[in-house]
PDB file of C-alpha atoms in Angstrom:
ATOM      1  CA  MET A   1      -0.091   0.010   0.173  1.00 86.00           C
ATOM      2  CA  PRO A   2       1.704   3.140  -1.063  1.00 91.00           C
ATOM      3  CA  VAL A   3       1.597   6.362   1.030  1.00 95.00           C
ATOM      4  CA  VAL A   4      -0.929   9.017  -0.408  1.00 96.00           C
ATOM      5  CA  CYS A   5      -0.442  11.851   2.355  1.00 97.00           C
ATOM      6  CA  SER A   6      -0.295  12.478   5.793  1.00 96.00           C
ATOM      7  CA  LEU A   7      -2.984  12.528   8.304  1.00 96.00           C
ATOM      8  CA  GLU A   8      -2.400  15.943   8.919  1.00 95.00           C
ATOM      9  CA  ASP A   9      -2.961  16.822   5.314  1.00 96.00           C
ATOM     10  CA  ILE A  10      -6.545  16.005   5.601  1.00 97.00           C
ATOM     11  CA  ASN A  11      -8.528  19.004   6.637  1.00 94.00           C
ATOM     12  CA  PRO A  12     -10.992  17.815   9.409  1.00 90.00           C
ATOM     13  CA  ASP A  13     -13.870  20.301   7.933  1.00 90.00           C
ATOM     14  CA  SER A  14     -13.699  19.527   4.341  1.00 92.00           C
ATOM     15  CA  GLY A  15     -11.635  16.269   3.463  1.00 96.00           C
ATOM     16  CA  LYS A  16      -9.061  15.715   0.991  1.00 97.00           C
ATOM     17  CA  GLU A  17      -8.846  14.056  -2.413  1.00 97.00           C
ATOM     18  CA  VAL A  18      -5.995  11.886  -3.835  1.00 97.00           C
ATOM     19  CA  CYS A  19      -5.325  10.236  -7.017  1.00 95.00           C
ATOM     20  CA  VAL A  20      -4.261   6.557  -7.143  1.00 94.00           C
ATOM     21  CA  ASP A  21      -3.926   3.679  -9.549  1.00 87.00           C
ATOM     22  CA  GLY A  22      -1.449   5.706 -11.560  1.00 84.00           C
ATOM     23  CA  GLY A  23      -3.794   8.469 -12.062  1.00 85.00           C
ATOM     24  CA  LYS A  24      -7.027   6.390 -12.787  1.00 90.00           C
ATOM     25  CA  THR A  25      -8.859   6.807  -9.660  1.00 94.00           C
ATOM     26  CA  TRP A  26      -9.763   9.661  -7.377  1.00 97.00           C
ATOM     27  CA  VAL A  27     -10.312   8.884  -3.681  1.00 98.00           C
ATOM     28  CA  MET A  28     -11.805  11.072  -1.044  1.00 98.00           C
ATOM     29  CA  LEU A  29     -10.293  11.035   2.493  1.00 98.00           C
ATOM     30  CA  PHE A  30     -11.804  11.945   5.756  1.00 97.00           C
ATOM     31  CA  ALA A  31     -10.082  11.838   8.987  1.00 95.00           C
ATOM     32  CA  ARG A  32     -11.926  10.863  12.147  1.00 90.00           C
ATOM     33  CA  ASP A  33     -10.255  10.046  15.521  1.00 87.00           C
ATOM     34  CA  GLY A  34      -6.990   9.160  14.013  1.00 86.00           C
ATOM     35  CA  LYS A  35      -8.334   7.039  11.439  1.00 91.00           C
ATOM     36  CA  VAL A  36      -9.023   7.478   7.750  1.00 96.00           C
ATOM     37  CA  LEU A  37     -12.521   6.956   5.877  1.00 97.00           C
ATOM     38  CA  ALA A  38     -11.813   6.478   2.258  1.00 98.00           C
ATOM     39  CA  TYR A  39     -14.136   6.267  -0.822  1.00 98.00           C
ATOM     40  CA  ASN A  40     -13.973   6.654  -4.514  1.00 98.00           C
ATOM     41  CA  ASN A  41     -14.850  10.179  -5.269  1.00 98.00           C
ATOM     42  CA  ALA A  42     -17.947   9.405  -7.256  1.00 97.00           C
ATOM     43  CA  CYS A  43     -21.665   9.726  -6.197  1.00 97.00           C
ATOM     44  CA  PRO A  44     -23.541   6.598  -6.879  1.00 97.00           C
ATOM     45  CA  HIS A  45     -26.393   8.749  -8.245  1.00 96.00           C
ATOM     46  CA  GLN A  46     -24.563   9.654 -11.526  1.00 95.00           C
ATOM     47  CA  GLY A  47     -21.047   9.023 -10.973  1.00 95.00           C
ATOM     48  CA  ARG A  48     -19.997  12.791 -10.568  1.00 96.00           C
ATOM     49  CA  ALA A  49     -17.237  13.784  -8.203  1.00 97.00           C
ATOM     50  CA  MET A  50     -18.352  14.731  -4.718  1.00 97.00           C
ATOM     51  CA  ASN A  51     -16.179  17.642  -4.339  1.00 97.00           C
ATOM     52  CA  PHE A  52     -17.074  21.226  -5.321  1.00 95.00           C
ATOM     53  CA  ALA A  53     -13.512  22.574  -5.553  1.00 95.00           C
ATOM     54  CA  PRO A  54     -10.125  20.786  -5.020  1.00 93.00           C
ATOM     55  CA  ASP A  55     -10.115  19.269  -1.609  1.00 94.00           C
ATOM     56  CA  ARG A  56     -13.337  20.794  -0.752  1.00 96.00           C
ATOM     57  CA  PHE A  57     -16.413  18.631   0.211  1.00 97.00           C
ATOM     58  CA  ILE A  58     -19.643  19.657   1.871  1.00 97.00           C
ATOM     59  CA  LEU A  59     -19.942  18.221   5.292  1.00 96.00           C
ATOM     60  CA  SER A  60     -23.344  19.045   7.028  1.00 95.00           C
ATOM     61  CA  LYS A  61     -23.240  20.122  10.757  1.00 93.00           C
ATOM     62  CA  GLU A  62     -24.153  16.445  11.665  1.00 93.00           C
ATOM     63  CA  GLY A  63     -21.080  15.364   9.926  1.00 93.00           C
ATOM     64  CA  GLN A  64     -22.784  13.890   6.885  1.00 97.00           C
ATOM     65  CA  LEU A  65     -21.218  14.036   3.347  1.00 98.00           C
ATOM     66  CA  VAL A  66     -23.549  16.028   0.791  1.00 98.00           C
ATOM     67  CA  CYS A  67     -23.163  15.719  -2.868  1.00 98.00           C
ATOM     68  CA  PRO A  68     -23.147  19.304  -4.453  1.00 97.00           C
ATOM     69  CA  HIS A  69     -24.858  18.204  -7.534  1.00 96.00           C
ATOM     70  CA  HIS A  70     -28.121  16.830  -6.438  1.00 95.00           C
ATOM     71  CA  GLY A  71     -27.869  16.926  -2.643  1.00 96.00           C
ATOM     72  CA  ALA A  72     -27.616  13.323  -1.904  1.00 97.00           C
ATOM     73  CA  THR A  73     -26.362  12.924   1.839  1.00 98.00           C
ATOM     74  CA  PHE A  74     -24.201  10.115   2.997  1.00 98.00           C
ATOM     75  CA  GLU A  75     -23.168   8.736   6.524  1.00 98.00           C
ATOM     76  CA  LEU A  76     -19.329   9.045   6.678  1.00 95.00           C
ATOM     77  CA  ALA A  77     -18.786   5.939   8.754  1.00 95.00           C
ATOM     78  CA  SER A  78     -20.611   3.585   6.274  1.00 97.00           C
ATOM     79  CA  GLY A  79     -20.873   5.431   2.990  1.00 98.00           C
ATOM     80  CA  LEU A  80     -24.714   4.722   2.974  1.00 98.00           C
ATOM     81  CA  CYS A  81     -26.870   7.256   1.239  1.00 98.00           C
ATOM     82  CA  VAL A  82     -29.590   8.432   3.747  1.00 98.00           C
ATOM     83  CA  ALA A  83     -31.275  10.960   1.707  1.00 97.00           C
ATOM     84  CA  GLY A  84     -31.575  12.014  -2.023  1.00 97.00           C
ATOM     85  CA  PRO A  85     -32.019  10.557  -5.418  1.00 96.00           C
ATOM     86  CA  CYS A  86     -29.706   7.430  -4.516  1.00 97.00           C
ATOM     87  CA  LYS A  87     -31.176   6.877  -1.102  1.00 98.00           C
ATOM     88  CA  GLY A  88     -30.096   3.286   0.123  1.00 98.00           C
ATOM     89  CA  SER A  89     -26.961   3.064  -2.447  1.00 98.00           C
ATOM     90  CA  SER A  90     -23.454   3.463  -0.941  1.00 98.00           C
ATOM     91  CA  LEU A  91     -20.180   5.031  -1.745  1.00 98.00           C
ATOM     92  CA  LYS A  92     -17.537   2.341  -2.856  1.00 98.00           C
ATOM     93  CA  ALA A  93     -15.231   2.191   0.119  1.00 98.00           C
ATOM     94  CA  VAL A  94     -11.283   1.940  -0.486  1.00 97.00           C
ATOM     95  CA  ALA A  95      -9.073   0.120   1.787  1.00 97.00           C
ATOM     96  CA  ALA A  96      -6.804   2.623   3.640  1.00 96.00           C
ATOM     97  CA  ARG A  97      -4.945   2.692   6.863  1.00 95.00           C
ATOM     98  CA  VAL A  98      -2.879   5.210   9.029  1.00 96.00           C
ATOM     99  CA  VAL A  99       0.636   4.063   9.862  1.00 96.00           C
ATOM    100  CA  ASP A 100       3.047   6.371  11.870  1.00 96.00           C
ATOM    101  CA  GLY A 101       0.759   9.459  10.786  1.00 95.00           C
ATOM    102  CA  GLU A 102       1.086   8.585   7.044  1.00 97.00           C
ATOM    103  CA  VAL A 103      -2.136   7.448   5.049  1.00 97.00           C
ATOM    104  CA  LEU A 104      -1.763   4.491   2.801  1.00 96.00           C
ATOM    105  CA  ILE A 105      -4.120   3.195   0.124  1.00 95.00           C
TER     106      ILE A 105
END
């Protein structure tokens, strides 16, 4: 698993995006309690990117991820869509871990 960034590089209020697989796949990262939640950066509704600007994701005051295109709302811990056009669908999880403060995917 290659290092993609440090845990400190992930903004707790807006997340971070990284490119993996030799530039083929964009992944969104969210830091919570010293751990990383990682998902493909694609809404299951239409496959559009979940960020509205580089490294900028919409997180509700409840800590849910909101798609900027159609308002689908996802639980960060599970990736499950709890509201919006793709309710019941899930974000695609990506295996990630933190070792010595570095994020590996």
